[in-house]
Short mmCIF file of C-alpha atoms in Angstrom, two decimals:
data_model
loop_
_atom_site.label_atom_id
_atom_site.label_comp_id
_atom_site.label_asym_id
_atom_site.label_seq_id
_atom_site.Cartn_x
_atom_site.Cartn_y
_atom_site.Cartn_z
CA MET W 1 5.15 -0.63 -18.46
CA THR W 2 5.55 2.04 -15.78
CA TYR W 3 7.14 -0.32 -13.24
CA THR W 4 9.38 -3.32 -12.85
CA ILE W 5 8.60 -6.35 -10.72
CA VAL W 6 11.29 -6.84 -8.09
CA ALA W 7 11.96 -10.48 -7.15
CA LEU W 8 11.48 -10.28 -3.38
CA GLN W 9 9.44 -12.27 -0.90
CA GLN W 10 7.19 -10.00 1.15
CA GLY W 11 8.03 -10.19 4.85
CA GLU W 12 11.67 -11.26 4.35
CA ARG W 13 14.66 -9.16 5.52
CA GLU W 14 15.62 -8.13 1.94
CA TRP W 15 12.06 -6.93 1.38
CA LEU W 16 12.17 -4.80 4.54
CA ASP W 17 15.48 -3.29 3.40
CA TRP W 18 14.04 -2.58 -0.07
CA ARG W 19 11.04 -0.86 1.51
CA CYS W 20 13.35 1.41 3.54
CA GLN W 21 15.18 2.43 0.37
CA GLY W 22 12.07 4.05 -1.07
CA ILE W 23 8.49 5.07 -0.39
CA GLY W 24 5.92 2.29 -0.31
CA ALA W 25 2.16 2.47 -0.60
CA SER W 26 1.62 2.05 3.15
CA ASP W 27 3.85 5.12 3.70
CA ALA W 28 1.63 7.36 1.55
CA PRO W 29 -1.12 8.09 4.12
CA THR W 30 1.52 9.08 6.69
CA ILE W 31 3.32 11.38 4.26
CA MET W 32 -0.01 12.95 3.27
CA GLY W 33 -0.97 13.52 6.91
CA GLU W 34 -3.89 11.06 6.68
CA ASN W 35 -2.57 8.41 9.07
CA PRO W 36 -3.96 8.92 12.58
CA TRP W 37 -1.35 6.53 14.09
CA LYS W 38 1.95 7.87 12.72
CA THR W 39 3.38 11.28 11.89
CA PRO W 40 5.58 12.14 8.90
CA GLU W 41 8.39 12.89 11.40
CA GLU W 42 8.15 9.36 12.84
CA LEU W 43 8.26 7.88 9.34
CA LEU W 44 11.26 10.06 8.46
CA SER W 45 13.09 8.71 11.50
CA GLU W 46 12.25 5.11 10.48
CA LYS W 47 13.47 5.67 6.91
CA CYS W 48 16.76 7.03 8.25
CA GLY W 49 17.51 3.99 10.39
CA GLY W 50 15.39 4.71 13.43
CA LYS W 51 13.39 2.04 15.18
CA ARG W 52 10.72 0.48 12.97
CA GLU W 53 7.37 -0.50 14.34
CA GLY W 54 6.97 -4.23 14.65
CA PRO W 55 3.76 -5.95 13.61
CA ASN W 56 0.89 -5.79 16.09
CA ALA W 57 -1.65 -8.57 16.68
CA ALA W 58 -4.06 -7.18 14.05
CA MET W 59 -1.28 -7.04 11.43
CA ILE W 60 -0.21 -10.60 12.20
CA ARG W 61 -3.81 -11.82 11.89
CA GLY W 62 -4.29 -9.90 8.64
CA THR W 63 -1.13 -11.40 7.16
CA ALA W 64 -2.29 -14.88 8.15
CA LEU W 65 -5.73 -14.37 6.55
CA GLU W 66 -4.43 -12.74 3.36
CA PRO W 67 -3.83 -15.94 1.31
CA LEU W 68 -7.39 -17.15 1.99
CA ALA W 69 -8.76 -13.67 1.20
CA ARG W 70 -6.81 -13.65 -2.07
CA LYS W 71 -8.35 -17.03 -3.05
CA GLN W 72 -11.83 -15.67 -2.23
CA PHE W 73 -11.15 -12.58 -4.35
CA GLU W 74 -9.89 -14.71 -7.25
CA ALA W 75 -13.01 -16.89 -7.10
CA LYS W 76 -15.23 -13.80 -7.06
CA VAL W 77 -13.62 -11.97 -10.00
CA GLY W 78 -12.33 -14.97 -11.99
CA ILE W 79 -8.77 -13.63 -12.22
CA GLN W 80 -5.63 -15.07 -10.64
CA VAL W 81 -3.54 -12.53 -8.74
CA ASP W 82 -0.18 -12.89 -7.02
CA PRO W 83 1.58 -10.74 -4.42
CA ALA W 84 4.22 -8.58 -6.09
CA CYS W 85 6.84 -5.95 -5.30
CA LEU W 86 6.69 -3.13 -7.82
CA GLN W 87 9.15 -0.30 -8.44
CA SER W 88 8.46 2.71 -10.63
CA VAL W 89 10.60 3.15 -13.72
CA GLU W 90 10.29 6.95 -13.55
CA TYR W 91 10.89 7.46 -9.81
CA GLU W 92 13.38 5.00 -8.28
CA TRP W 93 12.01 5.67 -4.77
CA LEU W 94 8.35 4.97 -5.73
CA ARG W 95 7.49 1.40 -4.68
CA ALA W 96 4.53 -0.78 -3.78
CA SER W 97 4.17 -4.23 -2.29
CA VAL W 98 0.78 -5.22 -3.66
CA ASP W 99 -1.43 -7.96 -2.25
CA GLY W 100 -2.41 -9.14 -5.71
CA LEU W 101 -1.48 -8.32 -9.29
CA ALA W 102 -2.95 -10.11 -12.30
CA ARG W 103 -0.36 -11.78 -14.50
CA ASN W 104 -1.28 -9.46 -17.38
CA GLY W 105 -0.94 -6.42 -15.08
CA ASN W 106 -4.51 -5.24 -15.70
CA THR W 107 -5.87 -5.83 -12.19
CA VAL W 108 -4.42 -4.92 -8.80
CA VAL W 109 -6.04 -5.61 -5.44
CA GLU W 110 -5.44 -4.33 -1.93
CA ILE W 111 -6.69 -6.79 0.68
CA LYS W 112 -7.66 -5.85 4.22
CA CYS W 113 -8.57 -8.41 6.89
CA GLY W 114 -9.03 -6.19 9.94
CA GLU W 115 -12.23 -5.81 11.90
CA SER W 116 -12.15 -2.00 12.06
CA VAL W 117 -11.63 -1.51 8.31
CA TYR W 118 -14.24 -4.19 7.59
CA ARG W 119 -16.79 -2.47 9.84
CA LYS W 120 -16.16 0.98 8.30
CA ALA W 121 -16.21 -0.29 4.71
CA SER W 122 -19.41 -2.25 5.31
CA ILE W 123 -21.23 0.64 6.98
CA TYR W 124 -20.13 3.44 4.65
CA ARG W 125 -19.47 1.39 1.47
CA LYS W 126 -16.26 3.33 0.95
CA VAL W 127 -12.60 3.01 1.80
CA PRO W 128 -11.60 4.57 5.14
CA ASP W 129 -9.80 7.87 4.53
CA TYR W 130 -6.56 6.57 6.09
CA TYR W 131 -6.22 4.00 3.26
CA TYR W 132 -7.03 6.32 0.36
CA GLY W 133 -3.44 7.50 -0.12
CA GLN W 134 -2.21 3.90 -0.11
CA LEU W 135 -4.58 3.00 -2.95
CA GLN W 136 -3.76 6.08 -5.03
CA HIS W 137 -0.04 5.40 -4.52
CA ILE W 138 -0.52 1.91 -5.98
CA LEU W 139 -2.39 3.42 -8.92
CA ALA W 140 0.49 5.89 -9.40
CA VAL W 141 2.95 2.98 -9.60
CA THR W 142 0.81 0.75 -11.85
CA ASP W 143 -0.77 3.52 -13.97
CA LEU W 144 -4.06 1.60 -13.82
CA PRO W 145 -7.45 3.39 -13.90
CA VAL W 146 -8.89 1.45 -10.93
CA ILE W 147 -7.86 -0.62 -7.93
CA ASP W 148 -9.89 -3.35 -6.24
CA PHE W 149 -10.26 -2.95 -2.48
CA TYR W 150 -11.23 -6.24 -0.87
CA CYS W 151 -12.18 -6.67 2.79
CA TYR W 152 -12.35 -10.18 4.15
CA LEU W 153 -13.22 -11.65 7.53
CA PRO W 154 -14.04 -15.34 8.03
CA ASP W 155 -17.78 -16.05 8.29
CA LYS W 156 -18.75 -12.55 7.09
CA PRO W 157 -19.81 -11.42 3.62
CA ASP W 158 -16.85 -10.04 1.72
CA ILE W 159 -16.70 -6.39 0.72
CA HIS W 160 -15.42 -5.58 -2.75
CA LEU W 161 -15.07 -1.95 -3.80
CA GLN W 162 -13.47 -0.54 -6.91
CA ILE W 163 -11.67 2.74 -6.37
CA ALA W 164 -11.01 4.98 -9.36
CA ARG W 165 -7.73 6.69 -10.04
CA ASN W 166 -7.70 10.33 -8.89
CA ASP W 167 -5.13 12.13 -11.04
CA HIS W 168 -5.40 15.41 -9.09
CA TYR W 169 -4.67 13.60 -5.85
CA ILE W 170 -1.83 11.59 -7.46
CA ILE W 171 -0.12 14.78 -8.69
CA ARG W 172 -0.21 16.17 -5.14
CA LEU W 173 0.83 12.79 -3.72
CA LEU W 174 3.89 12.48 -5.97
CA GLU W 175 4.96 16.07 -5.23
CA THR W 176 4.62 15.52 -1.47
CA GLU W 177 6.35 12.14 -1.58
CA SER W 178 9.20 13.55 -3.69
CA LEU W 179 9.79 16.32 -1.13
CA PHE W 180 9.63 13.76 1.68
CA TRP W 181 12.19 11.55 -0.09
CA GLU W 182 14.51 14.57 -0.46
CA GLN W 183 14.23 15.03 3.33
CA VAL W 184 15.15 11.35 3.85
CA LEU W 185 18.24 11.69 1.64
CA GLU W 186 19.31 14.94 3.35
CA LYS W 187 18.90 13.44 6.83
CA LYS W 188 20.82 10.30 5.81
CA LYS W 189 23.68 12.52 4.57
CA LEU W 190 23.80 14.36 7.91
CA ILE W 191 23.76 11.11 9.86
CA GLY W 192 26.61 9.88 7.68
#
């Protein structure tokens, strides 16, 4: 096993603290320069105790829809998955809060319930570029060959894509994230 499961409840204060003590999957697109809404400098400030962004209306709606989306995914694929907090054995800072992990660890799913991502995934039948790093980060943590990407909106057909592991990208991702984490540690030392 390349990771341990950390007993935390997603959304709770301890979970938020744990996320700040490492690099999570949702941080990956920012670190890789693929997030159009946040810069690596802004993320660095957040990781060093700066103001964190609160959830916006779309995030709150997505969180509310996620349990229903997970049930729909389970019915579609015939596998039960549970939310889980994963931490790499090799890199202490490498973490992922996954939307669903099969009990045997062979399937991992990232669920999206936003209208914009749904529209883009349905039109182009691919994951929007700003989520690619997040998915590859999860594959780096789990060491799985594929991740399920599941878009759900009530009263619309679901979108289920399987995204293959990209080892070349993951090598670059881990190098970039490692350098970023060194910056976090250096800045925290300076702050005291």
